[in-house]
Coordinates of C-alpha atoms in Angstrom, one line a residue:
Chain A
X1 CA -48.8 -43.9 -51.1
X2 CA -51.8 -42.1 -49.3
X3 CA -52.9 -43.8 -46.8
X4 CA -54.7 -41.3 -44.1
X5 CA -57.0 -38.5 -46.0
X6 CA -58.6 -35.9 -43.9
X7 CA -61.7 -34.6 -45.3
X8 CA -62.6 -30.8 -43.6
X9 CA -66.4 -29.7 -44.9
X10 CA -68.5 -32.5 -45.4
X11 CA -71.2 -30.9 -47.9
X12 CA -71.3 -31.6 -51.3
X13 CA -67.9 -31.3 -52.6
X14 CA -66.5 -33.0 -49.4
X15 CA -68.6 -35.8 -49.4
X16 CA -68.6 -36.1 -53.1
X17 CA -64.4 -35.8 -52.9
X18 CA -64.6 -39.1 -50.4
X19 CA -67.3 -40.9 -52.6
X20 CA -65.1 -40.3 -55.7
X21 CA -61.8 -41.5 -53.7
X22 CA -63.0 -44.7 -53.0
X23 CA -65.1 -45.3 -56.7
X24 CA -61.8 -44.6 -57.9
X25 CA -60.0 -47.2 -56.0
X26 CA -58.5 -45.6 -52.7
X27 CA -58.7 -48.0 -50.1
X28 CA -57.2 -46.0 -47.1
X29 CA -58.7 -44.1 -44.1
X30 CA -61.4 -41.2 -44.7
X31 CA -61.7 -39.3 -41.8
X32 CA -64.5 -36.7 -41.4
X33 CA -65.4 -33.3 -39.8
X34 CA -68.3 -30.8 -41.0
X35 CA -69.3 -27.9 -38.3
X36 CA -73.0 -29.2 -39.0
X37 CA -73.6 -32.4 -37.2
X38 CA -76.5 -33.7 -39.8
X39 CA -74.0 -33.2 -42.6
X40 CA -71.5 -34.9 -40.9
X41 CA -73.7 -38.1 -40.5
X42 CA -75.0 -37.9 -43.7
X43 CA -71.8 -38.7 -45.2
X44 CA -71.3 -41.2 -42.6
X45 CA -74.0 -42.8 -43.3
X46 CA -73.3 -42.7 -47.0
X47 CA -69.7 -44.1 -46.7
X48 CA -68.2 -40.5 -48.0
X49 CA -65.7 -41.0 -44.8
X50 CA -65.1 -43.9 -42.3
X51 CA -64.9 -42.2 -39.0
X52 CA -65.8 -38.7 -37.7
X53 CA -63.9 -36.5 -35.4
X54 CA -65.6 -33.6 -33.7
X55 CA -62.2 -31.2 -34.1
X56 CA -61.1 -30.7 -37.3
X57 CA -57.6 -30.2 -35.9
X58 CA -57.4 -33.7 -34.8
X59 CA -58.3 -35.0 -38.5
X60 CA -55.9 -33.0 -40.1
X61 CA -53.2 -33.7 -37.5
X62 CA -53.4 -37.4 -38.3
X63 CA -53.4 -37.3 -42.0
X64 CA -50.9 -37.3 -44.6
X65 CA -53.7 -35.1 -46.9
X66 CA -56.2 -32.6 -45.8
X67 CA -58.7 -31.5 -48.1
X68 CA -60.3 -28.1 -47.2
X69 CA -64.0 -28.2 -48.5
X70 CA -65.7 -25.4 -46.7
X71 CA -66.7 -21.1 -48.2
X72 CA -63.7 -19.6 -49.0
X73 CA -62.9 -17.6 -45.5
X74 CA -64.0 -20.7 -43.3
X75 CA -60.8 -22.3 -45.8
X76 CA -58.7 -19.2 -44.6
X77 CA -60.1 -19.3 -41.0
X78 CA -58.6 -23.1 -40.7
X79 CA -55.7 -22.1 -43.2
X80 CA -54.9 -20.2 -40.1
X81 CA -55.7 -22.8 -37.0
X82 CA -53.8 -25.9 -38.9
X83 CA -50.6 -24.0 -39.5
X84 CA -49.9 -24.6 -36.2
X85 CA -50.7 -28.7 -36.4
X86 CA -49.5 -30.0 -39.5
X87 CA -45.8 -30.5 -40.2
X88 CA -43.3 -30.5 -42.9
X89 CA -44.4 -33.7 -44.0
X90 CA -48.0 -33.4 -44.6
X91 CA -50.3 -31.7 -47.4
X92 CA -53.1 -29.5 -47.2
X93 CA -55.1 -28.6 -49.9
X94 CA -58.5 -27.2 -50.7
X95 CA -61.4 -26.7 -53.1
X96 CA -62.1 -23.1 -52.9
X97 CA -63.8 -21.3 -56.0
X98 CA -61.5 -18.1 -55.8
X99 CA -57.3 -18.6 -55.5
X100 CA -55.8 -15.4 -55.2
X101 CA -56.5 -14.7 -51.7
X102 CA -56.3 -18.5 -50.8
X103 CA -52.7 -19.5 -52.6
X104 CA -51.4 -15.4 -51.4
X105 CA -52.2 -17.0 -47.6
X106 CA -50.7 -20.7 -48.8
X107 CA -47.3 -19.2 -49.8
X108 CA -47.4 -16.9 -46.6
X109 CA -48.5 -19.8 -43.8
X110 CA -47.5 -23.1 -46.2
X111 CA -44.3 -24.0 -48.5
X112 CA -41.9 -23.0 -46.6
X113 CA -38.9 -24.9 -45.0
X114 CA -40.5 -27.0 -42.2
X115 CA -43.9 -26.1 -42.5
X116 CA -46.3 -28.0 -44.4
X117 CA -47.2 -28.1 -48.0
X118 CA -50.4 -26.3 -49.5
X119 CA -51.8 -26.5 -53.0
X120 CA -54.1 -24.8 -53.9
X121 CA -57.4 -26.7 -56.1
X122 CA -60.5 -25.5 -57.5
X123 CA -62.5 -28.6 -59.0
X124 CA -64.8 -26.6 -62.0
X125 CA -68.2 -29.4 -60.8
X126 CA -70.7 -28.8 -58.6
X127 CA -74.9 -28.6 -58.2
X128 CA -77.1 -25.4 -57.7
X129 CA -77.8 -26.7 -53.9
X130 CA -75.2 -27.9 -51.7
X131 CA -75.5 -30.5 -48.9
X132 CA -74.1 -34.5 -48.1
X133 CA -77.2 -35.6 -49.5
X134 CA -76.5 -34.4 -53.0
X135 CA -73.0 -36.2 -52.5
X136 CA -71.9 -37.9 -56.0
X137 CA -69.2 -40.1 -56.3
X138 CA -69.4 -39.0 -60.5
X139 CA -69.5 -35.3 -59.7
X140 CA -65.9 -34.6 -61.0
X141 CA -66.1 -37.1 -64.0
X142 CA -65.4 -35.1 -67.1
X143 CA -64.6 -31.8 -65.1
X144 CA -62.1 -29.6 -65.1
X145 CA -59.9 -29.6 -61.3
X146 CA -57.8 -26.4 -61.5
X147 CA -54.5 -26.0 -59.9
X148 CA -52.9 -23.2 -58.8
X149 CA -49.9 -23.9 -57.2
X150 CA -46.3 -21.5 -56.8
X151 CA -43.5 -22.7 -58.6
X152 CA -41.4 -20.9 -55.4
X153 CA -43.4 -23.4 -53.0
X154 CA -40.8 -25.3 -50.7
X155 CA -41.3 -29.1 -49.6
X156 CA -39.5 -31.6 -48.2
X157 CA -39.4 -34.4 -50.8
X158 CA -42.3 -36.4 -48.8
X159 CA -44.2 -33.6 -48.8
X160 CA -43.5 -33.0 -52.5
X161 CA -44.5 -36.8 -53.1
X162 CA -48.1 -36.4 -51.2
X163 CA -48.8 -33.7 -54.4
X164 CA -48.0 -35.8 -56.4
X165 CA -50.2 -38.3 -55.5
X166 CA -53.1 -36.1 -54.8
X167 CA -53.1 -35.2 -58.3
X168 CA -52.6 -38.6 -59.7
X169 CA -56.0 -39.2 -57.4
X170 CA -57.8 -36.2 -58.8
X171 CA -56.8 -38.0 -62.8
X172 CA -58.2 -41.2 -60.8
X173 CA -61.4 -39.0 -60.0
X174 CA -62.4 -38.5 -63.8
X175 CA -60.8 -34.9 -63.9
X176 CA -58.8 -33.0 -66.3
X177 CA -56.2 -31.0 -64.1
X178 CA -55.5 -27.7 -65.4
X179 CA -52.6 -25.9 -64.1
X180 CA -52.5 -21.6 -64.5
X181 CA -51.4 -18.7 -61.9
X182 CA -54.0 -17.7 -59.6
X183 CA -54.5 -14.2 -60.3
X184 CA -55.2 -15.2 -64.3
X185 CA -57.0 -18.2 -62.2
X186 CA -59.6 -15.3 -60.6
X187 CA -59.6 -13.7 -64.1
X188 CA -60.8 -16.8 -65.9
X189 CA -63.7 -17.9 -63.5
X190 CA -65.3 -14.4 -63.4
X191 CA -65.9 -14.6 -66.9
X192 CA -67.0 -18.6 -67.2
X193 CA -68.6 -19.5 -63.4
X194 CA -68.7 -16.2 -61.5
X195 CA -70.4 -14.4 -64.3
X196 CA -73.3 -17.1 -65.4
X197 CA -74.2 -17.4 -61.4
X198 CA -74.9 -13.6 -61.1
X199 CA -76.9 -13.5 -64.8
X200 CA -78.7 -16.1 -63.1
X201 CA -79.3 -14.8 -59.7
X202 CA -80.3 -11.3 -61.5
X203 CA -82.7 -12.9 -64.1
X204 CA -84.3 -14.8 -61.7
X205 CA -84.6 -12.5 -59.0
X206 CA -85.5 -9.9 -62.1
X207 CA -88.5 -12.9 -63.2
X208 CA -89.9 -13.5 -59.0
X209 CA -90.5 -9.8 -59.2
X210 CA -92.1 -9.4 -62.9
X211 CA -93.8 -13.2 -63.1
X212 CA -93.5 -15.0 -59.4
X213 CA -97.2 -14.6 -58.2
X214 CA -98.2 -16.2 -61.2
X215 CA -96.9 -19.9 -61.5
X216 CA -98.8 -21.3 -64.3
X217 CA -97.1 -17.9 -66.8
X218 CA -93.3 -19.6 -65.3
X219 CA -93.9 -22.5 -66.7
X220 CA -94.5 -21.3 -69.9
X221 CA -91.0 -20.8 -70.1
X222 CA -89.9 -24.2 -70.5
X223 CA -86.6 -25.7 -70.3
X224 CA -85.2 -22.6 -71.6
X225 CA -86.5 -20.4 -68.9
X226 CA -85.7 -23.2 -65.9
X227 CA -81.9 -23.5 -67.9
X228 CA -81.1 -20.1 -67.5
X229 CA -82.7 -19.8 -63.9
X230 CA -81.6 -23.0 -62.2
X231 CA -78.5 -21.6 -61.0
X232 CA -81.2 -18.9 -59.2
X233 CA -81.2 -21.7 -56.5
X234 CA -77.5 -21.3 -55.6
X235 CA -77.4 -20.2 -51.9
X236 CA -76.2 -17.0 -50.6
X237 CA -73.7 -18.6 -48.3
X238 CA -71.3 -19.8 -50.6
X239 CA -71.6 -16.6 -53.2
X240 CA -70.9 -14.7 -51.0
X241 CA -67.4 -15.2 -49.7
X242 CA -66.8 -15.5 -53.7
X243 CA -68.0 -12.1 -54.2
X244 CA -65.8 -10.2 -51.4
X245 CA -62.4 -12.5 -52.7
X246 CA -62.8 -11.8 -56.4
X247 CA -64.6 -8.5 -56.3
X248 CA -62.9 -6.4 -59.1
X249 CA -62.7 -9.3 -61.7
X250 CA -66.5 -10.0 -61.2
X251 CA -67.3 -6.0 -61.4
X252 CA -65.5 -5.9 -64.5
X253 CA -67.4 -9.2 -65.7
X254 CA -70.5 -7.6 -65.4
X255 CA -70.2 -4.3 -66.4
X256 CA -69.0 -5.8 -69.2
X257 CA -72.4 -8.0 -69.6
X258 CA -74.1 -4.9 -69.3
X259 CA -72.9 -2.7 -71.5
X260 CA -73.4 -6.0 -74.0
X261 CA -77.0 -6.3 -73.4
X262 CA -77.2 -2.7 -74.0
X263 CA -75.6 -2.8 -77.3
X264 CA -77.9 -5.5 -78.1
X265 CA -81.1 -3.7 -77.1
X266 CA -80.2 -0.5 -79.1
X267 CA -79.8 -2.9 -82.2
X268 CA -82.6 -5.1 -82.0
X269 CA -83.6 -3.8 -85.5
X270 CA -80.2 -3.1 -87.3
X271 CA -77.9 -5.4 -89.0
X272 CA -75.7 -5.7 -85.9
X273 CA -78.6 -8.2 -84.5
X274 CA -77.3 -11.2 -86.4
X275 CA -73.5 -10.1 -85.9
X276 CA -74.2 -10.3 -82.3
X277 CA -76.0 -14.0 -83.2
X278 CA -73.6 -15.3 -85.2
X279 CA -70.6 -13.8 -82.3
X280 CA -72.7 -16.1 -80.1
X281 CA -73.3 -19.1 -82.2
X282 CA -69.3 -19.1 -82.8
X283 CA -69.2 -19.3 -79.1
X284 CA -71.2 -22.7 -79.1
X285 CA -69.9 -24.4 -82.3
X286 CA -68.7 -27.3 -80.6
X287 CA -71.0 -27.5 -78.0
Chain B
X1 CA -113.4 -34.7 -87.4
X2 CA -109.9 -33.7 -89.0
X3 CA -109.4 -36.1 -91.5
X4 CA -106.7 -33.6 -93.6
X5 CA -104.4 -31.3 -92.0
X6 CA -101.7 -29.5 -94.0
X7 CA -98.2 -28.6 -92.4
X8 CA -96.4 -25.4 -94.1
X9 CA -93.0 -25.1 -93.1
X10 CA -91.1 -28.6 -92.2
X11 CA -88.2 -27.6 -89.8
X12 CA -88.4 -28.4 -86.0
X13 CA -91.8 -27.3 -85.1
X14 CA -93.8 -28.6 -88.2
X15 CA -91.8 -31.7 -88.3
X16 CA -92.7 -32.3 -84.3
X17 CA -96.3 -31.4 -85.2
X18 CA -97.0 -34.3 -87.5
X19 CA -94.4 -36.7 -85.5
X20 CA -96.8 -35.9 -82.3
X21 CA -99.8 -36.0 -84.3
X22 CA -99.3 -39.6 -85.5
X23 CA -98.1 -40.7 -81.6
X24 CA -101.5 -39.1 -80.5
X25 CA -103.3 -41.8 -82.7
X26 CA -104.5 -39.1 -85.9
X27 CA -104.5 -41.2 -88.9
X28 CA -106.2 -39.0 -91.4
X29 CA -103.8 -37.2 -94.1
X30 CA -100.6 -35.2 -93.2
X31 CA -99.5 -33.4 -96.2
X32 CA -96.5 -31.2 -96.3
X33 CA -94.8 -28.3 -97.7
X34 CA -91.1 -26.6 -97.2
X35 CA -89.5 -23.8 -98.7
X36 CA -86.5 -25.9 -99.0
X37 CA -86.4 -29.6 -100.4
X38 CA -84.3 -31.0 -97.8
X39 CA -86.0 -30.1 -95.1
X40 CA -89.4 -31.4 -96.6
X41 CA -87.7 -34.8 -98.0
X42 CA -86.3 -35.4 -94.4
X43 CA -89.9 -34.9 -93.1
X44 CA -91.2 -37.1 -95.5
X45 CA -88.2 -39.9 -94.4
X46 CA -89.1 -39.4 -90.6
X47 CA -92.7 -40.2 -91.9
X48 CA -94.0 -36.6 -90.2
X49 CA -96.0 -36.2 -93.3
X50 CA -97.4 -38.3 -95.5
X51 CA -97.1 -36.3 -99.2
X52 CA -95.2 -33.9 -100.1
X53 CA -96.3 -31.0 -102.4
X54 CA -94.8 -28.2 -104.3
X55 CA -97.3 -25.4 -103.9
X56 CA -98.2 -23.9 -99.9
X57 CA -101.6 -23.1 -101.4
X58 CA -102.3 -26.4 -102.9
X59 CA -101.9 -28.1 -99.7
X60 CA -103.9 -25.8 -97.4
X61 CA -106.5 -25.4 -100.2
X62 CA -107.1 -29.4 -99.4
X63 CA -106.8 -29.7 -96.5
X64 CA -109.3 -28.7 -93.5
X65 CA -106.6 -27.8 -90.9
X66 CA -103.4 -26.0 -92.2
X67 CA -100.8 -25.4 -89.6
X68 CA -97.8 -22.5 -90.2
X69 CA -95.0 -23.4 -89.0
X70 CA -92.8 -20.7 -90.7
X71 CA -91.0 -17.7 -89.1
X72 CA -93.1 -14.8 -87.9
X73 CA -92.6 -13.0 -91.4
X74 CA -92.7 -15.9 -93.6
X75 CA -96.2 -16.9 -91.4
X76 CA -97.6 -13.1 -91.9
X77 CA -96.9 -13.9 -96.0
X78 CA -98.5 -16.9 -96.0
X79 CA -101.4 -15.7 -94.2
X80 CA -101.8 -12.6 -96.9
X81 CA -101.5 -15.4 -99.8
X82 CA -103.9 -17.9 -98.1
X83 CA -106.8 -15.6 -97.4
X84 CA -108.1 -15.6 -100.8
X85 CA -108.0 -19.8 -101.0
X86 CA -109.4 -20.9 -98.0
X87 CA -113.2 -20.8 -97.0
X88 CA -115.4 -20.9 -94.3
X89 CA -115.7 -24.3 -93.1
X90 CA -111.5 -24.5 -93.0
X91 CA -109.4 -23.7 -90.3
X92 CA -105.5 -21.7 -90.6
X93 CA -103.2 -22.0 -87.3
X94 CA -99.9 -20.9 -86.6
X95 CA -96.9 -21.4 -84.2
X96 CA -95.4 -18.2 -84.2
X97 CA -93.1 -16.6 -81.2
X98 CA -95.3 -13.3 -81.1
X99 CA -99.1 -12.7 -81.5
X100 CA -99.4 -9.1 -81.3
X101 CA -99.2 -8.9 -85.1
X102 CA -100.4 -12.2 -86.1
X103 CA -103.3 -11.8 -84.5
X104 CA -104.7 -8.3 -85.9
X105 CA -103.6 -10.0 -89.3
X106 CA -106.1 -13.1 -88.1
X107 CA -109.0 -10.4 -87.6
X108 CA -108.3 -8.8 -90.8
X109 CA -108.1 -11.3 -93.4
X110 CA -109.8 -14.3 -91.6
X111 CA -112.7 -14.9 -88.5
X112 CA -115.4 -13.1 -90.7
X113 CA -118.6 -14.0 -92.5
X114 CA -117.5 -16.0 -95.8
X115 CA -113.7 -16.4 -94.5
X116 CA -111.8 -18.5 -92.6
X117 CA -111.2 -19.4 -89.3
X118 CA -107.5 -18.1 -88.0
X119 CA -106.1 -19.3 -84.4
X120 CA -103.3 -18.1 -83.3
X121 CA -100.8 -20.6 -81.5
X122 CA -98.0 -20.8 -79.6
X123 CA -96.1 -23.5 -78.5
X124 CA -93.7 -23.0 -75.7
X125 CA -91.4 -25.7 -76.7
X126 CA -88.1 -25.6 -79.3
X127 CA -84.6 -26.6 -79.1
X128 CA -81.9 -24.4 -79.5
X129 CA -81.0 -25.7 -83.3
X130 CA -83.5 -26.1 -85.7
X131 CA -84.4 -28.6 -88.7
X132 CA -86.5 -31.4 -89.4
X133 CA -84.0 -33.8 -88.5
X134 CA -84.3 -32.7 -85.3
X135 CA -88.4 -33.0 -85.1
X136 CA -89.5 -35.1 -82.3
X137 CA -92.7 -36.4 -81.3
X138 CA -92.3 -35.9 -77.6
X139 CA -91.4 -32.0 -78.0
X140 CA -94.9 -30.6 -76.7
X141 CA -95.0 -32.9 -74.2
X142 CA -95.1 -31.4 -71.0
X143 CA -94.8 -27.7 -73.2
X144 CA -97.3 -24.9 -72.5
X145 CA -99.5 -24.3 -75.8
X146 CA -100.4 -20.6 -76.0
X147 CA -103.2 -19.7 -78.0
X148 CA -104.4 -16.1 -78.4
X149 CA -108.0 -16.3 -79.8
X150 CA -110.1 -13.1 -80.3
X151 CA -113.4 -13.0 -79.1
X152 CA -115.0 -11.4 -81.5
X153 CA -114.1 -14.0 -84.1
X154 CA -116.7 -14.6 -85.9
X155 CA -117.1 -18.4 -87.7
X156 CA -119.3 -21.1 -89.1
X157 CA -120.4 -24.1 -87.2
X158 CA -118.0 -26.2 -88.9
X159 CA -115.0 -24.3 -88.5
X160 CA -116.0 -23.4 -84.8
X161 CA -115.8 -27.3 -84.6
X162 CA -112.5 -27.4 -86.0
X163 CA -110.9 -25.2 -83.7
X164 CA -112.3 -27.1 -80.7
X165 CA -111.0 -30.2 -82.9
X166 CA -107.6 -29.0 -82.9
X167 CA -107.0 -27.8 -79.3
X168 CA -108.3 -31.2 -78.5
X169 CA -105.4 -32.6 -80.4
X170 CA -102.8 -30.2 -79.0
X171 CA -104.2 -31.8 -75.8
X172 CA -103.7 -35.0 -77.1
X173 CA -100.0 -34.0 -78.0
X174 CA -99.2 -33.7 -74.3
X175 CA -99.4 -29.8 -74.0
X176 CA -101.0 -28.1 -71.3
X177 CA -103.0 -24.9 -73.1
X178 CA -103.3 -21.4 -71.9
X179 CA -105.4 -18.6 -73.2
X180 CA -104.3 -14.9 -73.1
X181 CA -105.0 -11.9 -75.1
X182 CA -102.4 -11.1 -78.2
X183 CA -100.8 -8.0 -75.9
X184 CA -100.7 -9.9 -72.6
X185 CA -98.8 -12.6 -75.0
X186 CA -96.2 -10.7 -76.0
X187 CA -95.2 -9.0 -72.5
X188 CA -94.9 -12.3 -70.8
X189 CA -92.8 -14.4 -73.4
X190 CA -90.7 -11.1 -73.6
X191 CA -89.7 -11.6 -69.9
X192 CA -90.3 -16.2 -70.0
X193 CA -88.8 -17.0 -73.2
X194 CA -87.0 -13.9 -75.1
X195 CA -85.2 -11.9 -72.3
X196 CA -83.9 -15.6 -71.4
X197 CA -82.3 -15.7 -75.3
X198 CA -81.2 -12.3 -75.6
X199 CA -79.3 -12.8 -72.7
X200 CA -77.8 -16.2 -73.7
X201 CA -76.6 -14.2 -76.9
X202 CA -75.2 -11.5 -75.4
X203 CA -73.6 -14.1 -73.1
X204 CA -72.0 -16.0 -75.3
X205 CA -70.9 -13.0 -77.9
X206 CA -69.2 -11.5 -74.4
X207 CA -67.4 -14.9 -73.5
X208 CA -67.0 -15.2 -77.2
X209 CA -64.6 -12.6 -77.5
X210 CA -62.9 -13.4 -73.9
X211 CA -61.8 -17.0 -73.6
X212 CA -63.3 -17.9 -77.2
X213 CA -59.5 -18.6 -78.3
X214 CA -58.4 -21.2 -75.8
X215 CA -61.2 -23.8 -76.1
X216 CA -59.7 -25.7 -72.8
X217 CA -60.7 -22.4 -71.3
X218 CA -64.3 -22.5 -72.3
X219 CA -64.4 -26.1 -70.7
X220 CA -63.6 -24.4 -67.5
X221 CA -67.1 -23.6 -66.4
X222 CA -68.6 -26.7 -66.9
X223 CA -72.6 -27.9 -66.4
X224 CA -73.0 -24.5 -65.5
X225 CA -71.5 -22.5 -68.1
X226 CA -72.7 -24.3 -71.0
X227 CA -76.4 -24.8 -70.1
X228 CA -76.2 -20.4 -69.7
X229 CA -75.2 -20.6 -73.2
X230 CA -76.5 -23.6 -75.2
X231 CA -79.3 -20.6 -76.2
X232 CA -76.6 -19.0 -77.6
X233 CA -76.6 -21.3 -80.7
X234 CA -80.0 -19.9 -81.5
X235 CA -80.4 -19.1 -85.3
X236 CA -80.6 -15.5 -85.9
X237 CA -83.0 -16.1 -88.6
X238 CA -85.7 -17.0 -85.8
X239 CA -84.9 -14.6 -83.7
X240 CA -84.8 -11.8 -85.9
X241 CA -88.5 -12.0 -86.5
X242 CA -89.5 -11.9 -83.0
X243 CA -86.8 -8.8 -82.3
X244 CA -88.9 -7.0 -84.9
X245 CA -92.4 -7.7 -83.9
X246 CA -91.9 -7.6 -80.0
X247 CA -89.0 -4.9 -80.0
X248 CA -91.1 -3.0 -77.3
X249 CA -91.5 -5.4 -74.4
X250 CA -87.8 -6.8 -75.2
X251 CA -86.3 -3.6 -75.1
X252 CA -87.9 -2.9 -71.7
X253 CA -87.2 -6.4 -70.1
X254 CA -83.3 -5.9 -71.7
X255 CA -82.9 -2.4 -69.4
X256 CA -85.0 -4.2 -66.6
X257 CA -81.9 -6.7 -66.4
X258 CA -79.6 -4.7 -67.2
X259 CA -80.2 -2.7 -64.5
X260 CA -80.6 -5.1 -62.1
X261 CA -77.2 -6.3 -63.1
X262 CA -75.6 -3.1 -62.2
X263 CA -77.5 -3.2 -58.9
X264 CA -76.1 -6.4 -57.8
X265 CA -72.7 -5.5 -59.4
X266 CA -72.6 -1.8 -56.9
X267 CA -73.6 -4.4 -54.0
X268 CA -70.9 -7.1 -54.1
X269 CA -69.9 -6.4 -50.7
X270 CA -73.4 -5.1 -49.6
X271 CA -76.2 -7.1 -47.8
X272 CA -78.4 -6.2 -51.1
X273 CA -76.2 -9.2 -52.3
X274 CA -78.0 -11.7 -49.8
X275 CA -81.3 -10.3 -50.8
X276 CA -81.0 -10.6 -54.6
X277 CA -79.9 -14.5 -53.7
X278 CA -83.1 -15.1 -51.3
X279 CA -85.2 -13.3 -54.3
X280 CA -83.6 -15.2 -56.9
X281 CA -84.2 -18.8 -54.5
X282 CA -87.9 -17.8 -54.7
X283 CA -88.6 -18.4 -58.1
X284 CA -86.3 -21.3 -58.0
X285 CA -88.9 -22.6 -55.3
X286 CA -90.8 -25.2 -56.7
X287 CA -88.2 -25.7 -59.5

C-alpha cells in the first residue's frame, strides 16, 4: 500500500529506518534529504534511500509517508514548512525522543479536515554516536517504537490507511509498538532514557576531571566503568533539544537521583545498604 | 616454580583463577576450598581445581601459593587464622576490592623475618552475579591486575621468588598489572569501579520504585537503560565489605556526583549543558 516513502534526516535513525524498510521487505521508492551533503551520500551509497533531493519539501511533496528524523526543533521547524505542502491524503510522521511539544504542534498544524495526517513515533533504539555510517538495518529489532497519537486526530480514510500501514511496517521492522499519551510519554522516558544519558554525561564528565590525564588508571575500570560511561559519547546536539522540550520531567528525574545517592551515601554503614541492594537487584530480576 | 597453589573461596573469582590458570598451561596441583559445598563441588565439576578439601588451613598449609578469593571480611579472617600456619618460604595472595586494610593486615601478620610472604591483589575484572558456575577462564583477559605491595616487605629468597612466580602467571592469565600504594588504591577504584556501582544501585532502586510495576515499561529504554543498570544486580554481600572499608573515598566521590548532577540539572537550558557534554566526550575519547 506504500509505495513512495520520504525519508527527512539521513543520520542514524534515518538511514537505519530505510535500511530496515527494505530488510523487511518494502520494495517501493526511498527518497532522501539530510541538510549535510556527506550524510546524505553516505546513505546513498549504502542503499538507505534510492534517490536524493536537495529540498526536503520536494521529497515530502511526492510521498505518501514522510518520516521526520532530524533534533526535535529541526522536526518542529519542518513540522512548520510542510504544513503548507502535504495534503489530506498524505502522512507525516517522525522519530523524535520527546512528544509533548511535537504531537501539541501535530494536533495544531496536522489531523485536521483537509490537512494531512501526523503521528507522532519515538522508536526506544539507537547508538551513543550518530551518523549514516553507523546506519543498521537491525537497529529496531527487539525495540520498543512508541506511539503517541490523539484519538481526536481527523483523516480522510486514505490518510487513515497510510497509519495503518506505517505501523504494520514498524512490526515488519522487528519493533514492539507501544501506544501511551504523550505527556505520560515525556514522563516515562525521563525516568528510563533521559535520566541514564545525564548519570552518564555527569559521571563521565565527573571521571575526565578526577582520572582523564591518566589513561592507564581508566582502564582499570573495566567493562563496568566503559558500561556506565559509554553513553558519555552521546553528542550535545541531539541532548540538547531533549533537554529544553522535557525540561521539568528531567529536573524532577534527577533531583530525584540525587537525593537517592545521598540517601545511599549517609548509609553506607547501616542496615539500609542492603535494602537499597536488594531495591536494586529487584529492579534487574529478569534482566 | 609453583607446583601447589591453594584456592580459598570458589565463587566467580577463585573459580576463574584456577580455570585461567590451567588455560595458561600450569599443571602443578590446584586444590580448593569453599565455605559452601556447592560452590566448591561445581568448581570441582568445571575442573577449576583439582581436590577438594574440608579445612582452609589444610589446603594453604600444603600448598606454596594460596590465593583468597573471599570477601574483604571473610579474606581479613582468613588472613588472622593463616598466619600462624604458613612459613617463610610460602606465599598468601588475595583478590580483594580494597587494600587499605588488607594491606596493613599483610605488614602485620606476614612480610617479616620467619613469616610469610602476603601480596596484595586486585583484579579489575567481575561480572555483575557471582558463583562458580559462572567462573571463566577468559575473565582477566584484557583485566587490569592491581597489586599493592609494600616496600618494606621483608622475605626469604624463596618466597621473593614466588611472588615474581605469581605475577608472572597473572601475566600469563592475560592481565595487564599495575602497581600503586594501598591508599592511592582505594581513592582511584572509589571513583573507576565503586562510584560506577553505587550509582547503578541507586539507579535501579530509583527506577525500581517508578516503572518497576509495568515491566513493558522497563523495556522502554532499551540497550541503554539496561547496560546503566545490569550493576544493579550486584550482591549486597560484596558490596557491603567494600562500603565498610573504603566508606571515605566513596562517600566523597557519592557528593562529587551528586553535585555535579545538580549542576547539570540548574543548567538544562544553560550553555553549561554543552560543556558538561564536550567534558563527558573527553573521556569517551579513545573509548
Amino acid at each position: 500500500m506504500i509505495e513512495r516513502v520520504a525519508i527527512l534526516g539521513t543520520g542514524l535513525l534515518g538511514t537505519s529506518v530505510g535500511l530496515a524498510l527494505r530488510a523487511a521487505g518494502y520494495r517501493g521508492e526511498l527518497t532522501g534529504w539530510n541538510r549535510g551533503a556527506a550524510g546524505a551520500q553516505a546513505a546513498l551509497a549504502m542503499k538507505a534511500v534510492d534517490t536524493l533531493v536537495s529540498d526536503p519539501l520536494e521529497a515530502a511533496r511526492g510521498s505518501q509517508v514522510t518520516v521526520l528524523a532530524v533534533p526535535i526543533y529541526a522536526t518542529l521547524d519542518l513540522m512548520e514548512k510542510l504544513a503548507g505542502v502535504l495534503g489530506p491524503e498524505q502522512l507525516l510522521t517522525d522519530v523524535g525522543s520527546t512528544k509533548r511539544v511535537i504531537a501539541e504542534t501535530g494536533m495544531r498544524l496536522y489531523n485536521q479536515p483537509e490537512r494531512a495526517a501526523f503521528l507522532p513515533g519515538h522508536p526506544m533504539a539507537g547508538k551513543e554516536r550518530g551518523g549514516a555510517e553507523l546506519g543498521d538495518a537491525n537497529l529496531f529489532r527487539g525495540a520498543v517504537w512508541l506511539f503517541t497519537d490523539d484519538p481526536q486526530a481527523q483523516r480522510t480514510a486514505g490518510a487513515a490507511e497510510l497509519v495503518k500501514s506505517w505501523r504494520e511496517w514498524v512490526t515488519a521492522m522487528g519493533s514492539k509498538t507501544i501506544d501511551l499519551g504523550p505527556a505520560r510519554h515525556d514522563e516515562l522516558v525521563a525516568w528510563v532514557s533521559h535520566l541514564p544519558q545525564f548519570v552518564a554525561t555527569a559521571l563521565s564528565a565527573l571521571l575526565e576531571d578526577e582520572v582523564g590525564d591518566a589513561p592507564e588508571l581508566r582502564d582499570v575500570g573495566g567493562r563496568a566503568l566503559r558500561e556506565m560511561t559509554r553513553l558519555g559519547a552521546s553528542p550535545f546536539s541531539m541532548w540538547r533539544d531533549i533537554a529544553h522540550t522535557n525540561t521539568e520531567a528531567v529536573e524532577a528525574a534527577l533531583l530525584a537521583l540525587e537525593q537517592r545517592l545521598a540517601y545511599l551515601r549517609e548509609n553506607l554503614r547501616t542496615p539500609v545498604l542492603r535494602e537499597e541492594f536488594e531495591q536494586a537487584n529487584r529492579f534487574r530480576r529478569e534482566g
